Amino acid sequence: MVGNDIVDLNEARHASNWQRARFLDKLFTELEQSYIRDAKNPFIMVWRLWSIKEASYKLHTQMYPARFYNPKGFECTLDKNSATAKFKNFQCHVQTRVTSAYVISEAHLDKKKLSSVIVKFKGPGQKAQSEELTTRLLKYAGGAYQLNKNTLGIPALSNGEEHRYVSLTHHGSYGAFAIS
Amino acid sequence: MTKEQLITKLKPLIEPYVQDEEAFKNLSEDTDFVKDLKVNSANLVDIILDIEDEFDIRLENEDMEQMLDVKSAMEIIAVKLGI
């Protein structure tokens, strides 16, 4: 099982405003807000924490299939490039990489290295980009794998015999996938 | 406020974050913000904050938890407004 999440920093600058009233309170715990306050670059810290929460939520949906929106409920504790996220009795390990263009986080139940393949989309358009990401994933997976999403939108790879967990993420001009 | 009035007030709040215009044209109570409108999850909080401002209400964590579709959003707003 795996969950991942990418944040296109350029998109985050334009499409979101983390400094708007009540934004931080809605999404982040006291501890997380202290990370943001103390960060050299609060903007990067906001999106790092967000991507950790999203990656953890996606992993959670693979274990406990249900959709909900409770980012604040996934409590992050940071340690260098690693983090742990807790939600009720669920806990996972998250690795994050920050570049000048994006932040990528990947959540596993055990400590694992980040394996997400990053895709920079050729053109605009949510639909075209989503197709490009799927094409790249299937090429990478090889064989006769097909991508299926269940009614909750949780993706999985299958070739009729083997099933593999997969996580896809898409934001702005960037996408990524991870297979486990 | 009727359901129709509520949905009419909601639509312009959702519109800035929609990535599937076709699905937005066909918006109904059953429309899902993420699955249908392709709203990025990072922008769901903006819709919630815009709803708070527009209706002058405050949504708690447990209110937000089910706010993934138009119907749930309408129900929670109605409860908060006491209508």
CSV table of C-alpha atoms in Angstrom, one decimal:
chain,number,residue,atom,x,y,z
A,1,MET,CA,0.0,0.0,0.0
A,2,VAL,CA,1.2,3.5,-0.8
A,3,GLY,CA,-0.1,7.0,-0.8
A,4,ASN,CA,1.5,10.0,-2.5
A,5,ASP,CA,0.9,13.7,-3.2
A,6,ILE,CA,2.6,16.3,-5.2
A,7,VAL,CA,2.2,20.1,-4.9
A,8,ASP,CA,3.2,22.3,-7.8
A,9,LEU,CA,4.7,25.3,-6.0
A,10,ASN,CA,3.9,27.6,-8.8
A,11,GLU,CA,0.3,26.5,-8.8
A,12,ALA,CA,0.1,26.7,-5.0
A,13,ARG,CA,1.3,30.3,-5.3
A,14,HIS,CA,-1.4,31.2,-7.7
A,15,ALA,CA,-4.4,28.9,-6.9
A,16,SER,CA,-4.2,29.1,-3.1
A,17,ASN,CA,-3.6,31.7,-0.5
A,18,TRP,CA,-2.3,30.1,2.7
A,19,GLN,CA,-2.4,33.5,4.4
A,20,ARG,CA,-6.2,34.0,4.0
A,21,ALA,CA,-8.1,34.2,7.3
A,22,ARG,CA,-8.7,30.9,9.1
A,23,PHE,CA,-6.9,28.9,6.4
A,24,LEU,CA,-4.2,27.6,8.7
A,25,ASP,CA,-6.6,26.9,11.6
A,26,LYS,CA,-8.8,24.8,9.3
A,27,LEU,CA,-6.0,22.5,8.1
A,28,PHE,CA,-3.2,22.4,10.7
A,29,THR,CA,-2.8,21.4,14.4
A,30,GLU,CA,-1.1,23.7,16.9
A,31,LEU,CA,2.1,21.8,16.5
A,32,GLU,CA,2.0,22.1,12.7
A,33,GLN,CA,1.2,25.8,12.9
A,34,SER,CA,4.3,26.1,15.1
A,35,TYR,CA,6.4,24.4,12.4
A,36,ILE,CA,5.0,27.0,9.9
A,37,ARG,CA,5.7,30.0,12.2
A,38,ASP,CA,9.3,28.8,12.9
A,39,ALA,CA,10.1,27.9,9.3
A,40,LYS,CA,12.6,29.8,7.2
A,41,ASN,CA,10.1,29.6,4.4
A,42,PRO,CA,6.6,29.3,5.8
A,43,PHE,CA,5.1,28.9,2.3
A,44,ILE,CA,7.1,25.7,1.6
A,45,MET,CA,6.3,24.4,5.1
A,46,VAL,CA,2.6,24.9,4.5
A,47,TRP,CA,2.7,22.8,1.4
A,48,ARG,CA,5.1,20.2,2.8
A,49,LEU,CA,2.7,19.6,5.6
A,50,TRP,CA,-0.3,19.6,3.3
A,51,SER,CA,1.3,17.0,1.0
A,52,ILE,CA,2.2,14.8,4.0
A,53,LYS,CA,-1.5,14.9,5.1
A,54,GLU,CA,-2.8,14.1,1.6
A,55,ALA,CA,-0.3,11.2,1.0
A,56,SER,CA,-1.3,9.8,4.4
A,57,TYR,CA,-5.0,10.1,3.7
A,58,LYS,CA,-4.5,8.2,0.4
A,59,LEU,CA,-2.7,5.4,2.2
A,60,HIS,CA,-5.5,5.4,4.8
A,61,THR,CA,-8.2,5.0,2.1
A,62,GLN,CA,-6.4,1.8,0.8
A,63,MET,CA,-6.5,0.3,4.3
A,64,TYR,CA,-10.0,1.6,5.3
A,65,PRO,CA,-11.9,2.3,2.1
A,66,ALA,CA,-13.9,5.5,2.8
A,67,ARG,CA,-13.8,9.0,1.5
A,68,PHE,CA,-13.8,12.0,3.9
A,69,TYR,CA,-12.2,15.4,4.3
A,70,ASN,CA,-10.4,15.8,7.6
A,71,PRO,CA,-6.9,17.1,6.9
A,72,LYS,CA,-6.5,18.5,10.4
A,73,GLY,CA,-7.1,15.0,11.8
A,74,PHE,CA,-3.9,13.7,10.2
A,75,GLU,CA,-1.4,14.9,12.8
A,76,CYS,CA,2.2,15.3,11.4
A,77,THR,CA,5.4,15.2,13.4
A,78,LEU,CA,8.4,16.2,11.4
A,79,ASP,CA,12.0,14.8,11.5
A,80,LYS,CA,14.3,16.2,8.8
A,81,ASN,CA,12.9,14.9,5.5
A,82,SER,CA,10.8,12.3,7.2
A,83,ALA,CA,7.5,12.6,9.1
A,84,THR,CA,5.0,10.5,10.9
A,85,ALA,CA,1.3,11.1,10.5
A,86,LYS,CA,-1.3,9.8,12.9
A,87,PHE,CA,-5.0,9.6,12.4
A,88,LYS,CA,-7.0,8.0,15.2
A,89,ASN,CA,-5.4,4.5,15.5
A,90,PHE,CA,-3.7,4.7,12.1
A,91,GLN,CA,-0.1,5.7,11.8
A,92,CYS,CA,2.3,5.9,8.8
A,93,HIS,CA,5.7,7.1,7.7
A,94,VAL,CA,6.1,9.8,5.1
A,95,GLN,CA,9.1,10.8,3.1
A,96,THR,CA,9.2,14.2,1.4
A,97,ARG,CA,11.4,15.8,-1.3
A,98,VAL,CA,11.3,19.5,-1.9
A,99,THR,CA,12.6,21.1,-5.1
A,100,SER,CA,12.3,24.6,-6.4
A,101,ALA,CA,9.3,23.4,-8.5
A,102,TYR,CA,7.4,21.0,-6.4
A,103,VAL,CA,7.0,19.1,-3.1
A,104,ILE,CA,6.4,15.4,-3.2
A,105,SER,CA,5.4,13.2,-0.3
A,106,GLU,CA,5.0,9.5,-0.1
A,107,ALA,CA,3.4,7.5,2.7
A,108,HIS,CA,4.0,3.9,3.7
A,109,LEU,CA,3.1,1.8,6.8
A,110,ASP,CA,6.8,1.1,7.3
A,111,LYS,CA,9.8,3.4,6.6
A,112,LYS,CA,10.6,3.3,2.9
A,113,LYS,CA,12.4,5.4,0.4
A,114,LEU,CA,10.6,7.7,-1.8
A,115,SER,CA,9.8,5.9,-5.1
A,116,SER,CA,7.4,8.2,-6.8
A,117,VAL,CA,8.0,8.8,-10.5
A,118,ILE,CA,7.5,12.5,-11.3
A,119,VAL,CA,5.8,13.6,-14.6
A,120,LYS,CA,6.0,17.2,-15.9
A,121,PHE,CA,3.0,17.5,-18.2
A,122,LYS,CA,3.5,18.6,-21.8
A,123,GLY,CA,0.5,20.8,-22.0
A,124,PRO,CA,-2.5,22.3,-20.0
A,125,GLY,CA,-5.9,20.8,-19.3
A,126,GLN,CA,-6.8,18.6,-16.4
A,127,LYS,CA,-8.2,15.8,-18.6
A,128,ALA,CA,-5.2,15.6,-21.0
A,129,GLN,CA,-2.8,15.7,-18.1
A,130,SER,CA,-4.7,13.0,-16.3
A,131,GLU,CA,-4.5,10.8,-19.4
A,132,GLU,CA,-0.8,11.6,-19.8
A,133,LEU,CA,-0.2,10.5,-16.2
A,134,THR,CA,-2.1,7.2,-16.7
A,135,THR,CA,-0.2,6.5,-20.0
A,136,ARG,CA,3.1,7.0,-18.2
A,137,LEU,CA,2.1,4.8,-15.3
A,138,LEU,CA,1.0,1.9,-17.6
A,139,LYS,CA,4.2,2.2,-19.6
A,140,TYR,CA,6.2,2.1,-16.4
A,141,ALA,CA,4.2,-0.9,-15.0
A,142,GLY,CA,4.6,-2.8,-18.2
A,143,GLY,CA,3.0,-6.1,-19.1
A,144,ALA,CA,-0.8,-6.2,-19.4
A,145,TYR,CA,-1.5,-4.0,-16.4
A,146,GLN,CA,-4.6,-1.9,-16.4
A,147,LEU,CA,-5.6,0.9,-14.1
A,148,ASN,CA,-8.9,0.6,-12.4
A,149,LYS,CA,-10.6,2.9,-9.9
A,150,ASN,CA,-13.3,1.6,-7.6
A,151,THR,CA,-16.5,3.5,-6.7
A,152,LEU,CA,-14.6,5.5,-4.1
A,153,GLY,CA,-12.0,6.5,-6.7
A,154,ILE,CA,-9.3,4.5,-5.2
A,155,PRO,CA,-6.9,3.3,-7.9
A,156,ALA,CA,-5.3,-0.2,-8.4
A,157,LEU,CA,-3.3,-1.9,-11.1
A,158,SER,CA,-4.3,-5.3,-12.3
A,159,ASN,CA,-3.3,-7.7,-15.1
A,160,GLY,CA,-6.0,-10.2,-14.4
A,161,GLU,CA,-3.8,-12.2,-12.1
A,162,GLU,CA,-1.9,-9.8,-10.0
A,163,HIS,CA,-3.1,-6.7,-8.2
A,164,ARG,CA,-0.8,-4.0,-7.2
A,165,TYR,CA,-1.5,-0.9,-5.1
A,166,VAL,CA,-0.9,2.4,-6.8
A,167,SER,CA,-1.2,6.1,-5.9
A,168,LEU,CA,-1.5,8.9,-8.4
A,169,THR,CA,-1.3,12.6,-7.8
A,170,HIS,CA,-1.8,15.6,-9.9
A,171,HIS,CA,-1.4,19.4,-9.2
A,172,GLY,CA,-0.7,22.2,-11.6
A,173,SER,CA,1.9,21.1,-14.2
A,174,TYR,CA,3.1,18.1,-12.2
A,175,GLY,CA,1.9,14.6,-11.6
A,176,ALA,CA,3.5,11.6,-10.0
A,177,PHE,CA,2.8,7.9,-9.4
A,178,ALA,CA,4.0,5.3,-7.0
A,179,ILE,CA,3.5,1.5,-7.1
A,180,SER,CA,3.8,-0.9,-4.2
B,1,MET,CA,-34.2,29.7,1.8
B,2,THR,CA,-35.3,27.0,-0.6
B,3,LYS,CA,-33.0,24.3,-2.0
B,4,GLU,CA,-32.9,26.1,-5.3
B,5,GLN,CA,-31.9,29.4,-3.7
B,6,LEU,CA,-29.2,27.6,-1.7
B,7,ILE,CA,-27.7,26.0,-4.8
B,8,THR,CA,-27.9,29.3,-6.6
B,9,LYS,CA,-25.8,30.9,-3.8
B,10,LEU,CA,-23.4,28.0,-3.8
B,11,LYS,CA,-22.6,27.8,-7.5
B,12,PRO,CA,-20.5,31.0,-7.8
B,13,LEU,CA,-18.5,29.9,-4.7
B,14,ILE,CA,-17.5,26.6,-6.3
B,15,GLU,CA,-16.9,27.9,-9.8
B,16,PRO,CA,-13.4,29.4,-9.3
B,17,TYR,CA,-12.0,26.0,-8.4
B,18,VAL,CA,-13.8,23.9,-11.0
B,19,GLN,CA,-11.5,22.0,-13.5
B,20,ASP,CA,-14.2,20.2,-15.4
B,21,GLU,CA,-16.5,22.9,-16.9
B,22,GLU,CA,-18.8,20.3,-18.5
B,23,ALA,CA,-19.6,18.8,-15.1
B,24,PHE,CA,-20.1,22.2,-13.7
B,25,LYS,CA,-22.8,23.0,-16.3
B,26,ASN,CA,-24.7,19.9,-15.2
B,27,LEU,CA,-24.2,20.6,-11.5
B,28,SER,CA,-26.8,19.0,-9.2
B,29,GLU,CA,-27.1,17.9,-5.6
B,30,ASP,CA,-25.3,14.7,-6.6
B,31,THR,CA,-22.3,16.4,-8.0
B,32,ASP,CA,-19.0,15.5,-6.2
B,33,PHE,CA,-16.5,18.3,-5.8
B,34,VAL,CA,-13.5,16.0,-6.4
B,35,LYS,CA,-14.7,13.1,-8.6
B,36,ASP,CA,-17.0,15.2,-10.9
B,37,LEU,CA,-15.8,18.8,-10.8
B,38,LYS,CA,-12.1,17.8,-10.4
B,39,VAL,CA,-11.6,20.4,-7.7
B,40,ASN,CA,-8.1,20.0,-6.4
B,41,SER,CA,-8.2,18.8,-2.8
B,42,ALA,CA,-5.9,21.7,-1.9
B,43,ASN,CA,-8.8,24.0,-2.9
B,44,LEU,CA,-11.6,22.3,-1.0
B,45,VAL,CA,-10.6,24.3,2.1
B,46,ASP,CA,-11.1,27.5,0.0
B,47,ILE,CA,-14.6,26.4,-0.9
B,48,ILE,CA,-15.3,25.8,2.8
B,49,LEU,CA,-13.9,29.2,3.8
B,50,ASP,CA,-15.9,30.9,1.0
B,51,ILE,CA,-19.1,29.2,2.3
B,52,GLU,CA,-18.3,30.4,5.8
B,53,ASP,CA,-18.0,34.0,4.6
B,54,GLU,CA,-21.0,33.9,2.3
B,55,PHE,CA,-23.4,32.4,4.8
B,56,ASP,CA,-21.7,34.0,7.9
B,57,ILE,CA,-21.4,30.6,9.6
B,58,ARG,CA,-18.4,28.6,11.0
B,59,LEU,CA,-17.8,25.0,10.1
B,60,GLU,CA,-16.1,22.7,12.5
B,61,ASN,CA,-13.8,19.8,11.6
B,62,GLU,CA,-16.7,17.3,11.9
B,63,ASP,CA,-18.9,19.4,9.6
B,64,MET,CA,-16.1,19.5,7.0
B,65,GLU,CA,-15.6,15.7,7.1
B,66,GLN,CA,-18.4,14.9,4.7
B,67,MET,CA,-18.2,18.0,2.5
B,68,LEU,CA,-17.2,16.2,-0.6
B,69,ASP,CA,-20.4,16.8,-2.6
B,70,VAL,CA,-23.0,19.5,-3.2
B,71,LYS,CA,-25.7,17.7,-1.2
B,72,SER,CA,-23.6,17.3,1.9
B,73,ALA,CA,-22.5,21.0,1.7
B,74,MET,CA,-26.2,22.1,1.4
B,75,GLU,CA,-27.3,19.9,4.3
B,76,ILE,CA,-24.5,21.3,6.6
B,77,ILE,CA,-25.3,24.9,5.6
B,78,ALA,CA,-29.0,24.3,6.2
B,79,VAL,CA,-28.3,22.9,9.7
B,80,LYS,CA,-26.0,25.8,10.6
B,81,LEU,CA,-28.6,28.4,9.3
B,82,GLY,CA,-31.4,26.5,11.1
B,83,ILE,CA,-33.5,26.2,8.0
